[in-house]
C-alpha positions as a Markdown table, in Angstrom:
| # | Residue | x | y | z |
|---|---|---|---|---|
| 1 | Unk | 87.6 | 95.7 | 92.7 |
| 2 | Unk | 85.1 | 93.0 | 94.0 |
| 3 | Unk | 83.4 | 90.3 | 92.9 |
| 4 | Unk | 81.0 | 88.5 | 94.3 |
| 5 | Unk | 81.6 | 85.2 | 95.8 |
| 6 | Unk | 78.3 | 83.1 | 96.2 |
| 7 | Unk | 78.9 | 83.2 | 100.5 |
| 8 | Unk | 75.0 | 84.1 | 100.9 |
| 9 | Unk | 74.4 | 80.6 | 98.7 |
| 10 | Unk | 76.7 | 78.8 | 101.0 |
| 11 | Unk | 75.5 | 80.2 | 104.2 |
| 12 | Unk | 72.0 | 79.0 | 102.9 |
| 13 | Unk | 72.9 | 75.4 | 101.9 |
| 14 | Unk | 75.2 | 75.1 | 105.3 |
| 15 | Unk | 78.6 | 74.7 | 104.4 |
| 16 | Unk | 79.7 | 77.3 | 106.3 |
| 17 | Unk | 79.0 | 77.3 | 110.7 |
| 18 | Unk | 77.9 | 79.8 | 112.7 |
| 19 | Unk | 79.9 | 78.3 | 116.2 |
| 20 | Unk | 79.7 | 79.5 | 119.7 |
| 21 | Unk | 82.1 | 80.3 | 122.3 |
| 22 | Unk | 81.8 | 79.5 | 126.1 |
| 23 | Unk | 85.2 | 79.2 | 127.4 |
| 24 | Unk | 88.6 | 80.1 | 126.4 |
| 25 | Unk | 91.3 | 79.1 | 124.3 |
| 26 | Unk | 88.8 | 76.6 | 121.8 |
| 27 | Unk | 88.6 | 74.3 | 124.3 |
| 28 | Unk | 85.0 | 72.2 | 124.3 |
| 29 | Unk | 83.1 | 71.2 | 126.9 |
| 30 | Unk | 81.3 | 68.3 | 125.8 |
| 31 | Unk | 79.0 | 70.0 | 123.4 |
| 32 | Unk | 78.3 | 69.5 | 119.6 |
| 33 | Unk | 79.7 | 72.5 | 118.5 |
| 34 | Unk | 83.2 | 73.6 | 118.8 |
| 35 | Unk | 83.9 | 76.3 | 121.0 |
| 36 | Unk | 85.4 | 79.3 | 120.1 |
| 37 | Unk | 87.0 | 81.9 | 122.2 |
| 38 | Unk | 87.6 | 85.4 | 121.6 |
| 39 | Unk | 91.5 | 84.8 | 120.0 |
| 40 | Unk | 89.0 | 83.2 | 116.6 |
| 41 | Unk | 87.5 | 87.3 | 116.5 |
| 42 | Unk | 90.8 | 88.6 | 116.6 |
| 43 | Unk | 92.4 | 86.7 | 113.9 |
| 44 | Unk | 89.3 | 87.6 | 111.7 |
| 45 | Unk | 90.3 | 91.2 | 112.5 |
| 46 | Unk | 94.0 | 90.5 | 111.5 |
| 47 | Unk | 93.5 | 89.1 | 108.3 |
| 48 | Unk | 91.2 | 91.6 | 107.1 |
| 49 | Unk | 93.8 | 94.0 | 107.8 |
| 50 | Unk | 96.5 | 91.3 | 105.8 |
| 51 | Unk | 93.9 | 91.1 | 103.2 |
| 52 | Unk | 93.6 | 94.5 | 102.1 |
| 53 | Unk | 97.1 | 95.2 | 102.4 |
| 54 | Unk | 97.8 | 92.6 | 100.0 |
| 55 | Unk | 95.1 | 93.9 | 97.8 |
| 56 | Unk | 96.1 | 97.3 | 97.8 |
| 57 | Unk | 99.7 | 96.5 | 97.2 |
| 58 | Unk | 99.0 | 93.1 | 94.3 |
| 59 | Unk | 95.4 | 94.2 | 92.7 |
| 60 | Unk | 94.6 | 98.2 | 93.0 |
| 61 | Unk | 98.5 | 99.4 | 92.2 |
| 62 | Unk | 100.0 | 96.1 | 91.2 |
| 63 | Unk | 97.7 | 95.0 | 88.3 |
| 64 | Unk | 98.0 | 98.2 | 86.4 |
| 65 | Unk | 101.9 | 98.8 | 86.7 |
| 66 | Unk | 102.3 | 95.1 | 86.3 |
| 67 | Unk | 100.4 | 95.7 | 82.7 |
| 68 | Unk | 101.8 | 98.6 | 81.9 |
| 69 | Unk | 105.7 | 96.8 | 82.4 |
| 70 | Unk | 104.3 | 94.1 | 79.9 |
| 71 | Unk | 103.1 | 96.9 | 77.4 |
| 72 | Unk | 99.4 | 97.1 | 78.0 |
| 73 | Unk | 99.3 | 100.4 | 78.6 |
| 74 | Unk | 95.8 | 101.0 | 77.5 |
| 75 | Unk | 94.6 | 97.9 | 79.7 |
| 76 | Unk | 96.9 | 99.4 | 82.2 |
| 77 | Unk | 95.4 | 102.7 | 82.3 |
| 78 | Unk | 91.6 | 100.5 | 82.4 |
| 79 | Unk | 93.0 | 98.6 | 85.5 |
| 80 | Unk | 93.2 | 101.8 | 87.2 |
| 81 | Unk | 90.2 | 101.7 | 90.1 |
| 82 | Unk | 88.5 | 105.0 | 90.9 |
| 83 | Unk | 90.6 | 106.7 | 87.6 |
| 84 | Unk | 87.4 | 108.9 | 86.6 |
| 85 | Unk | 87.4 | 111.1 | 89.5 |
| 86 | Unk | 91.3 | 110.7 | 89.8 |
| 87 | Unk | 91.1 | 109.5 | 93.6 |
| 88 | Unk | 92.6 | 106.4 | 93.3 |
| 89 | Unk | 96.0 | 107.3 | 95.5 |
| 90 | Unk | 93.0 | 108.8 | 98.0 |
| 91 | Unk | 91.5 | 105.6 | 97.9 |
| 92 | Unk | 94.2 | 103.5 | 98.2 |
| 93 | Unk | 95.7 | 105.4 | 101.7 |
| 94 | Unk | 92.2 | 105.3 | 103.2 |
| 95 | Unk | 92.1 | 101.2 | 102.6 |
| 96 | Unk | 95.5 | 101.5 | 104.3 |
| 97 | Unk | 93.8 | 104.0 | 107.4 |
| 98 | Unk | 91.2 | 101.1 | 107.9 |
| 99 | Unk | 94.1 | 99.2 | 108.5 |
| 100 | Unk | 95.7 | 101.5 | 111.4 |
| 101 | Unk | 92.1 | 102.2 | 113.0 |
| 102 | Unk | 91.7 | 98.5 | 113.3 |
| 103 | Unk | 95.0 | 98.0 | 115.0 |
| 104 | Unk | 94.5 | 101.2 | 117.0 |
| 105 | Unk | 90.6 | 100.8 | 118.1 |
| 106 | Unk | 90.0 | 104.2 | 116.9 |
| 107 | Unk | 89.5 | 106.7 | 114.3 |
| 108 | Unk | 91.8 | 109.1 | 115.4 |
| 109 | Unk | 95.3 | 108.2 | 115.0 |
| 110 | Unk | 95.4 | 107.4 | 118.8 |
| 111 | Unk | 95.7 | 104.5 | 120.3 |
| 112 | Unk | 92.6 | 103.5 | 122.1 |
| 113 | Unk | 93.5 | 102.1 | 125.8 |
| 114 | Unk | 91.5 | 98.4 | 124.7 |
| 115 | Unk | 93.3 | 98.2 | 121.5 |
| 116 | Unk | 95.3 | 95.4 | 120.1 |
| 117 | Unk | 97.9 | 98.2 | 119.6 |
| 118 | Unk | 97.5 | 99.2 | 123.1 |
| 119 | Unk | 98.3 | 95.2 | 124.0 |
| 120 | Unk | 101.3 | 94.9 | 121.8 |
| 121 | Unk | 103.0 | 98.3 | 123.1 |
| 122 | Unk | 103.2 | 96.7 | 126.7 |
| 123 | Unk | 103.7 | 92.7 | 125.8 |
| 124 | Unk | 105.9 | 93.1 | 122.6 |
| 125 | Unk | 106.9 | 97.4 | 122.1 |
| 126 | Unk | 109.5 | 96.8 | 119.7 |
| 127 | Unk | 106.3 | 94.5 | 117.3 |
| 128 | Unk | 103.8 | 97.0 | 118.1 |
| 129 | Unk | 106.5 | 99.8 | 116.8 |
| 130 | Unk | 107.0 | 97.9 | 113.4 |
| 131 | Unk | 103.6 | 97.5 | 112.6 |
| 132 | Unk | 102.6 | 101.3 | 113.7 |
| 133 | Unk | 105.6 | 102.2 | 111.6 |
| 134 | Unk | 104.5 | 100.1 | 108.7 |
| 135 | Unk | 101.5 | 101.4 | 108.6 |
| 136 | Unk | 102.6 | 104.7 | 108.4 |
| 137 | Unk | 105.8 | 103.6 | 105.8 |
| 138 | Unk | 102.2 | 102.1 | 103.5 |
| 139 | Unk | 100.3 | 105.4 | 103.4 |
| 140 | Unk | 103.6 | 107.4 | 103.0 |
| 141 | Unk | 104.6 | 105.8 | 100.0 |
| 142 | Unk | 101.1 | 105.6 | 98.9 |
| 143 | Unk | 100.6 | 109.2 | 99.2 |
| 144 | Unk | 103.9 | 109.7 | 97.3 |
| 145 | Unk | 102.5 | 108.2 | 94.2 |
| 146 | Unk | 102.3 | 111.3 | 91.5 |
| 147 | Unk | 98.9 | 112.5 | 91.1 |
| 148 | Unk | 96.3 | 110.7 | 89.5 |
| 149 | Unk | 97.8 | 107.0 | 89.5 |
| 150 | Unk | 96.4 | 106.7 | 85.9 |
| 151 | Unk | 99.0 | 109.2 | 84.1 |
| 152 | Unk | 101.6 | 107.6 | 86.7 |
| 153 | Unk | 101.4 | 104.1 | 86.9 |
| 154 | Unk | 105.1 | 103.4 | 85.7 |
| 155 | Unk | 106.6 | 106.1 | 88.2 |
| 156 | Unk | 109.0 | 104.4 | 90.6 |
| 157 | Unk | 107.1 | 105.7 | 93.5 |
| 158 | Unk | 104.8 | 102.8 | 92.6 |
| 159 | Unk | 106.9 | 99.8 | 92.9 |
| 160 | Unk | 107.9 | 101.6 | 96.6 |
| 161 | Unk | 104.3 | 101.6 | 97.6 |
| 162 | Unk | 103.4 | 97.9 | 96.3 |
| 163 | Unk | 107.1 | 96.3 | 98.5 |
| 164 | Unk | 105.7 | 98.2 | 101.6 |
| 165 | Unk | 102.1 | 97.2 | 101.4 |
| 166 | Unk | 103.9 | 93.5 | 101.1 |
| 167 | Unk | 105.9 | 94.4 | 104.6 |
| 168 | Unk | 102.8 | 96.1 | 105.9 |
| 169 | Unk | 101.0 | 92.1 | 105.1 |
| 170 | Unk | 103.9 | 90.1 | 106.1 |
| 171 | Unk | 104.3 | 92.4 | 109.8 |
| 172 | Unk | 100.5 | 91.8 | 110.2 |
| 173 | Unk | 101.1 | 88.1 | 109.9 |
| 174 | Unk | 103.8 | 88.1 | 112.4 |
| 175 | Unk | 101.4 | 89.9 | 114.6 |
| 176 | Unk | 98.8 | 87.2 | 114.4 |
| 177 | Unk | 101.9 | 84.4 | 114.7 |
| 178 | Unk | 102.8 | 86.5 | 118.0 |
| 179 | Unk | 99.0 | 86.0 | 119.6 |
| 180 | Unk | 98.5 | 82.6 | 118.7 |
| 181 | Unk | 101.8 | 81.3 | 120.4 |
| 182 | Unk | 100.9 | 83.2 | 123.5 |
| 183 | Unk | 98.8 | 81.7 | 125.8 |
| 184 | Unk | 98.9 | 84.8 | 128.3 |
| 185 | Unk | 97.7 | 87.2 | 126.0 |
| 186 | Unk | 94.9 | 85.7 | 123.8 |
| 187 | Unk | 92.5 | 84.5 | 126.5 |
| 188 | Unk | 89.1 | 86.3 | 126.7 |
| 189 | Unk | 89.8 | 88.0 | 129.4 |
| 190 | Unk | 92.5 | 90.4 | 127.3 |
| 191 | Unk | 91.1 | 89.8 | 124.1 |
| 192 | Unk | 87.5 | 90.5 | 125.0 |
| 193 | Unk | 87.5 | 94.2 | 126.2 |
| 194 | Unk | 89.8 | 94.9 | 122.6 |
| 195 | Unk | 86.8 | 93.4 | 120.8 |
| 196 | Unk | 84.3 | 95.3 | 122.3 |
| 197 | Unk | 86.1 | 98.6 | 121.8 |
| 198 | Unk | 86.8 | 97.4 | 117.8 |
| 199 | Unk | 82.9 | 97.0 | 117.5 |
| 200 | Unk | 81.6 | 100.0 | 118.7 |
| 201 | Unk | 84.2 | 102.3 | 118.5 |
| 202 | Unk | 86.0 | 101.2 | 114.5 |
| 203 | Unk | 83.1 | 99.2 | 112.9 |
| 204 | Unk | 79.8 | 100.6 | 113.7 |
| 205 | Unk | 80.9 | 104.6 | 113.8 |
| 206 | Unk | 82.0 | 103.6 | 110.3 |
| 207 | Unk | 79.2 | 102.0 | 108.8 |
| 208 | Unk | 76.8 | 104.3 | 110.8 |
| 209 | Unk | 78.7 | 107.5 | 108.4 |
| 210 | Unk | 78.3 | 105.3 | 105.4 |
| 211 | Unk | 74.9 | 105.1 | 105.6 |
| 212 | Unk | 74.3 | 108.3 | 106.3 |
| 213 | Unk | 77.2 | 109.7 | 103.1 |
| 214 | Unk | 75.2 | 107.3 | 100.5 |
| 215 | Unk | 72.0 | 108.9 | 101.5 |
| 216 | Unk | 72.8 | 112.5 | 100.9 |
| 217 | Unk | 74.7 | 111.0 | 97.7 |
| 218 | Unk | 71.2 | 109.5 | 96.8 |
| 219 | Unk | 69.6 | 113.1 | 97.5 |
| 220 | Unk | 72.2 | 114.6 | 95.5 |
| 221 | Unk | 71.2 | 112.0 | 92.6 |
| 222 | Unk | 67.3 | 113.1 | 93.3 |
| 223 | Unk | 68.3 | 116.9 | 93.1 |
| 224 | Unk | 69.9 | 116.5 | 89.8 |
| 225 | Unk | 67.5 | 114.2 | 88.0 |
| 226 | Unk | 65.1 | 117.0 | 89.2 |
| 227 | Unk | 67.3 | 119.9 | 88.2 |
| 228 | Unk | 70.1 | 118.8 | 85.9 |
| 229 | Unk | 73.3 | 121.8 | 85.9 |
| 230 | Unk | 76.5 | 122.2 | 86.1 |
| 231 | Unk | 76.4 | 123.3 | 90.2 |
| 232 | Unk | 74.1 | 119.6 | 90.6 |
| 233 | Unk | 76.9 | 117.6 | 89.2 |
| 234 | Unk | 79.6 | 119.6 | 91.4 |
| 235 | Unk | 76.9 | 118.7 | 94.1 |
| 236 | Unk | 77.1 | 114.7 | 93.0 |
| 237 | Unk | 81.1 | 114.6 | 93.0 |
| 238 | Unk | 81.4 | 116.3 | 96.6 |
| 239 | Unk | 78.5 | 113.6 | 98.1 |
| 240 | Unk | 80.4 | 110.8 | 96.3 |
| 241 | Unk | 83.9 | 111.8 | 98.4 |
| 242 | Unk | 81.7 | 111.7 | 101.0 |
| 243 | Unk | 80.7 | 108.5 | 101.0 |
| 244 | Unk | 83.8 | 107.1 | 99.2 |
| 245 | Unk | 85.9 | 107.7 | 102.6 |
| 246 | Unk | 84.2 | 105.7 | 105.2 |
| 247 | Unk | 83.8 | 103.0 | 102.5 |
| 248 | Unk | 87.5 | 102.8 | 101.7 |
| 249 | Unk | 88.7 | 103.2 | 105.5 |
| 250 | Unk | 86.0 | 99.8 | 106.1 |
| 251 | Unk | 87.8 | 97.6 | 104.1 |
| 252 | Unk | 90.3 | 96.4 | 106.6 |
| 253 | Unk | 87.1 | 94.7 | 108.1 |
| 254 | Unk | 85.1 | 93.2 | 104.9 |
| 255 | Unk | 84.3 | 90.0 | 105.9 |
| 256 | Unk | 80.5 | 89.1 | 107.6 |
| 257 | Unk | 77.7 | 90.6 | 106.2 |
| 258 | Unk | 79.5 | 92.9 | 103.6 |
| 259 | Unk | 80.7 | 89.5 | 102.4 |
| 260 | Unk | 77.9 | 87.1 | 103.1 |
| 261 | Unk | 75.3 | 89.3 | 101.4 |
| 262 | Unk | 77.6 | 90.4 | 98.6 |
| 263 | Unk | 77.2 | 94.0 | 99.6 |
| 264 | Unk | 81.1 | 94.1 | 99.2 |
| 265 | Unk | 80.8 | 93.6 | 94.9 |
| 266 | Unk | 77.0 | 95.4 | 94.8 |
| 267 | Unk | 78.9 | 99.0 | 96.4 |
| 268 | Unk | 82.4 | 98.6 | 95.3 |
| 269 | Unk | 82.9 | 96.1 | 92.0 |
| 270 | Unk | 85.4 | 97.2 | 89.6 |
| 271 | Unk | 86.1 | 97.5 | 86.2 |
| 272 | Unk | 82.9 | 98.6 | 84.5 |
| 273 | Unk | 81.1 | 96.9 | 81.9 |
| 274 | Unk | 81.3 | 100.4 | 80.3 |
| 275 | Unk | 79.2 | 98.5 | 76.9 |
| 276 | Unk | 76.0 | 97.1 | 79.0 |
| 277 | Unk | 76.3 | 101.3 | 81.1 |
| 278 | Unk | 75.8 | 102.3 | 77.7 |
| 279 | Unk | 73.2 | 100.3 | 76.6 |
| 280 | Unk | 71.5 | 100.9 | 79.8 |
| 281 | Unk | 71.7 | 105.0 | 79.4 |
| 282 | Unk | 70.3 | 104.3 | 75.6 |
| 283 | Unk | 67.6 | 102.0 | 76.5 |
| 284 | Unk | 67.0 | 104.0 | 79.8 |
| 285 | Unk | 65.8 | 100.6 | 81.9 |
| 286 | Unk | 66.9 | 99.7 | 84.7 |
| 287 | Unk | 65.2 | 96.8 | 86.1 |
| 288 | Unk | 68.7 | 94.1 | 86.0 |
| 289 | Unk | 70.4 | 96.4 | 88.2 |
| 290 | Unk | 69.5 | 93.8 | 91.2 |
| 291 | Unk | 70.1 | 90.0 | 91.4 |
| 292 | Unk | 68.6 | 87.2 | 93.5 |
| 293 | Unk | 70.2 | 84.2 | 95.5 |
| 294 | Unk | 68.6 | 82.1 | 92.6 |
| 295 | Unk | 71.0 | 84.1 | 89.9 |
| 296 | Unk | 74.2 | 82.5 | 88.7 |
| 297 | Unk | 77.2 | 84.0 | 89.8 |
| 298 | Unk | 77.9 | 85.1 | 86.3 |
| 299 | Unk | 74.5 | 86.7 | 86.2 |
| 300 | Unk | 75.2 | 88.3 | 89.4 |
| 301 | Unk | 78.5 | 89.7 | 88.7 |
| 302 | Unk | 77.0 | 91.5 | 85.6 |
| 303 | Unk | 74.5 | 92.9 | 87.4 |
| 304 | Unk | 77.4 | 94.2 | 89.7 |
| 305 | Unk | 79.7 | 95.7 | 87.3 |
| 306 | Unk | 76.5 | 98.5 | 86.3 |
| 307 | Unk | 75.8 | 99.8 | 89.8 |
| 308 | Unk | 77.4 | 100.9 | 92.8 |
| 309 | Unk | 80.3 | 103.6 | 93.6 |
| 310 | Unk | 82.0 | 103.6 | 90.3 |
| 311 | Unk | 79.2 | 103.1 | 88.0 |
| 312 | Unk | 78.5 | 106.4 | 89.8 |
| 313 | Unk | 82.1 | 107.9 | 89.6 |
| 314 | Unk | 81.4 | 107.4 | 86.1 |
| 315 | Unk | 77.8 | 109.3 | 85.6 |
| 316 | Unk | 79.3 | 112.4 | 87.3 |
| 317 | Unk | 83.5 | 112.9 | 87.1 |
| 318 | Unk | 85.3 | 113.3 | 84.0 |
| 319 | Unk | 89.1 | 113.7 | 83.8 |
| 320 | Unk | 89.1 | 114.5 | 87.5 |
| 321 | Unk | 86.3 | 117.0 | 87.5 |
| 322 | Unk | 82.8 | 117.1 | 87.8 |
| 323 | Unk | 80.9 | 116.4 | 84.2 |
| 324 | Unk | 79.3 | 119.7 | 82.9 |
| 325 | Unk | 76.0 | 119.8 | 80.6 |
| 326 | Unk | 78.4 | 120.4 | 77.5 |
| 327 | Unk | 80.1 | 116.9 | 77.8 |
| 328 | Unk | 80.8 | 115.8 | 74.4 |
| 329 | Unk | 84.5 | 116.3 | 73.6 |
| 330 | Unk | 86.2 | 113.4 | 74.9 |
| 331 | Unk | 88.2 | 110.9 | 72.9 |
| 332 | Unk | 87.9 | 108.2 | 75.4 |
| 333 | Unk | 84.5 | 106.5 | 75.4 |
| 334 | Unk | 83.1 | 109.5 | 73.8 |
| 335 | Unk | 79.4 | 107.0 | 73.4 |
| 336 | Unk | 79.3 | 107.7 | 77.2 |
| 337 | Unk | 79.6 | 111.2 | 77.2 |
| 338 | Unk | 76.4 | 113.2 | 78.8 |
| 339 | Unk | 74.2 | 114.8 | 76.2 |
| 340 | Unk | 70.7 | 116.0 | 75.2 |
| 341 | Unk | 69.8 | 112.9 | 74.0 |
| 342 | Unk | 70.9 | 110.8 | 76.7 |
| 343 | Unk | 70.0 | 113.5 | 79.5 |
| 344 | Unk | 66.9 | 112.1 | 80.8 |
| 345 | Unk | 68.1 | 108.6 | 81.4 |
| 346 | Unk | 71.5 | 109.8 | 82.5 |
| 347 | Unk | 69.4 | 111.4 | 85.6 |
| 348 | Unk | 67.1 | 108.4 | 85.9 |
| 349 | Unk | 70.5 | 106.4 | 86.2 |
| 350 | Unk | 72.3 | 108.3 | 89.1 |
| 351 | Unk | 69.2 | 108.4 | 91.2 |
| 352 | Unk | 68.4 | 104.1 | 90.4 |
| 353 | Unk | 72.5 | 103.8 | 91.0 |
| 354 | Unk | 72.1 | 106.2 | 94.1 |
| 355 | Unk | 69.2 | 104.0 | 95.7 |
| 356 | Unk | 71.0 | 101.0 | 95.7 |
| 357 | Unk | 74.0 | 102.4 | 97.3 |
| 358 | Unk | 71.7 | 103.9 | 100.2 |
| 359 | Unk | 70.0 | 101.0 | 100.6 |
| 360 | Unk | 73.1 | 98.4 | 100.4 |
| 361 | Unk | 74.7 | 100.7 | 103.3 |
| 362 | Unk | 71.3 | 100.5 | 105.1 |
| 363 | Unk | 70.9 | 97.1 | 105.0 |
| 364 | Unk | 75.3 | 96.8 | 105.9 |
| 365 | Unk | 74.4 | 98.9 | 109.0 |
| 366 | Unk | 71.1 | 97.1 | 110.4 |
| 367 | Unk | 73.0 | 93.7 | 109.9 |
| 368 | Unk | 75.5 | 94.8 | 112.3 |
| 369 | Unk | 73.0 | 96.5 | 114.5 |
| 370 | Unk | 69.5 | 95.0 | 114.3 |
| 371 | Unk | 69.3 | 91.6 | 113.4 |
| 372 | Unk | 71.6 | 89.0 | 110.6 |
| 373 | Unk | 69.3 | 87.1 | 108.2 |
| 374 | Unk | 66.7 | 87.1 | 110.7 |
| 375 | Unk | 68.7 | 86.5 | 113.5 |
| 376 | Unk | 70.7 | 88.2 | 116.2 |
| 377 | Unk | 72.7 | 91.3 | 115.4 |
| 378 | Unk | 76.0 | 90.2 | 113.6 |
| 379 | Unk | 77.6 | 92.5 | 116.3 |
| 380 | Unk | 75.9 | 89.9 | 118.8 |
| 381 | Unk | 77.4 | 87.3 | 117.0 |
| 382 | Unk | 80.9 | 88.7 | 116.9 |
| 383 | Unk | 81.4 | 89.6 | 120.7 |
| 384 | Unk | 79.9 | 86.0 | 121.3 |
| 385 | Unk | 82.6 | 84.7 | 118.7 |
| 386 | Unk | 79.8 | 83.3 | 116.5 |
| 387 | Unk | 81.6 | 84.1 | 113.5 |
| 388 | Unk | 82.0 | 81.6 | 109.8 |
| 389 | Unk | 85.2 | 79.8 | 110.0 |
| 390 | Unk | 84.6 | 77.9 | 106.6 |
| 391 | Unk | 85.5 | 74.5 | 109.1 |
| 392 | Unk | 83.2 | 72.7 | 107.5 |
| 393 | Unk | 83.8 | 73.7 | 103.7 |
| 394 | Unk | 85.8 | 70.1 | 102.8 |
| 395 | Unk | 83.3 | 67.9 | 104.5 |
């Protein structure tokens, strides 16, 4: 439900700073650059987890019930993200897991010892409680929801879910408020350690099983285009859930190069532009799948709506179910339906679709790792506090 915001253009022309951190608690020494400390890191962490809350709760459930209360129930059902494959309640409580393994420092469920969670349970228990319990009260009522969201969006499980992703926001806020006013608890020295543990035990794990889920979706794209069936397109659907999980459980932390680089909108943009997929199967080309810095964001953001995870979801679910080779029944968007005529370029399309999502989580995982537009590792840069504020937007 991404689109792309033209960060990598701004990042070139310099309106936003890169700034370094030597001491605590943004005090500078005398230098030209402000100084961060580790407490900037943390609330980058926070609202990440704020931001998809709030998107979970106002965009992905809210904009379809909110159309379907106003009579659009067609638009409604449209608004629906990941509605092909009916995983969108599966979607939406893994954004809400990203949430809890940021806050935890793990995986798990549990509670990793240099966690902020870990902090909060000794300096504040009775904040740390409502947030865990938040969390938990988000993917409760998510899970709730009657299976699949799109034949339920008016059920009044859905207004539950959208007033506790709004707590689940609004408790993360305080929890920011909480480390700010608190001298004693957000110097390096405790924030630090909490960092280090979020990096390497929430962030990179994550992206390191991305990569690796797109690739055997992109060989799971090859094997069909090779040797089109009904067991090949069962194959597709099981690599896409795959994949789709440690997507969905990184969005609590989408800022940085998933931002910058506009990975975020290339893997994840929805709705469709379900005409230009058509004309793209018909024509069967498929050199404007990719963009350039020079493009214009409209450009760019057409580019995005034909590729990535849903553009996918598309090519191999149908009602919930993996497409078979006798598609041709359907009433809705029966033009897209996979047939003989269409069959060759409907392969050539998964495997162009699948290559871009291997290569967008590639490139994702080597920022973090390797090196950041030619520079450091942005892991480097986010233990070193080195991260964009957007400070120097308004000058």
């Amino acid at each position: 439900m991404k689109k792309y915001f033209f960060m990598a253009a701004m990042l070139l022309t310099g309106a936003l700073g890169f700034v370094a951190c030597s001491d605590d608690k943004n005090e500078n020494k005398g230098g030209e650059d402000e100084v961060q400390s580790a407490l900037v890191c943390v609330e980058q962490i926070i609202d990440g987890c704020m931001d998809i809350a709030n998107e979970v709760g106002n965009a992905k459930i809210g904009d379809p019930y909110d159309l379907y209360q106003h009579g659009q129930q067609q638009q409604a059902l449209y608004a629906v993200e990941s509605w092909y494959s009916w995983h969108s309640i599966d979607d939406y409580t893994n954004n809400i897991i990203s949430i809890r393994n940021a806050y935890y420092g793990s995986r798990d469920g549990k509670a990793a010892t240099s966690s902020l969670c870990s902090l909060m349970a000794t300096a504040n228990p009775n904040l740390d409680q409502l947030v865990r319990s938040t969390i938990e009260s988000a993917i409760k009522s998510i899970q709730s929801i009657p299976a699949p969201f799109r034949n339920n969006i008016n059920a009044p499980e859905v207004r539950t879910a959208m007033e506790v992703c709004a707590e689940l926001e609004e408790v993360l806020g305080n929890l920011k408020g909480y480390l700010q006013r608190n001298d004693a608890l957000s110097t390096d020295a405790v924030l630090q350690p909490i960092l280090e543990n979020y990096v390497n035990k929430v962030v990179l794990p994550t992206y390191s099983d991305l990569q690796r889920a797109n690739t055997a979706l992109y060989q799971a794209a090859q094997a069909f285009q090779k040797n089109p069936g009904n067991a090949a397109f069962e194959a597709c659907c099981e690599a896409w859930f795959n994949a789709r999980e440690p997507w969905e459980t990184s969005e609590a932390f989408l800022f940085g190069p998933v931002d910058a680089l506009g990975l975020d909108p290339n893997m994840d943009s929805w709705p469709l532009d379900q005409e230009a997929i058509v004309n793209i199967l018909n024509s069967g080309k498929f050199d404007n799948l990719t963009w350039s810095d020079g493009d214009s964001d409209d450009d760019i953001e057409a580019v995005q709506s034909v590729r990535g995870f849903h553009t996918m979801e598309f090519l191999i679910f149908k009602d919930g179910k993996a497409r078979t080779l006798t598609d041709g029944t359907s009433t809705e968007f029966a033009s897209l339906d996979y047939t003989s005529s269409n069959a060759t370029s409907w392969g050539n399309y998964m495997v162009q679709v699948g290559y871009l999502l291997q290569k967008d989580a590639q490139e994702l995982y080597d920022s973090w790792t390797k090196s950041y537009e030619g520079g450091k590792a942005y892991k480097d840069l986010f233990l070193s506090h080195e991260i964009e504020t957007g400070d120097e937007e308004d000058e």
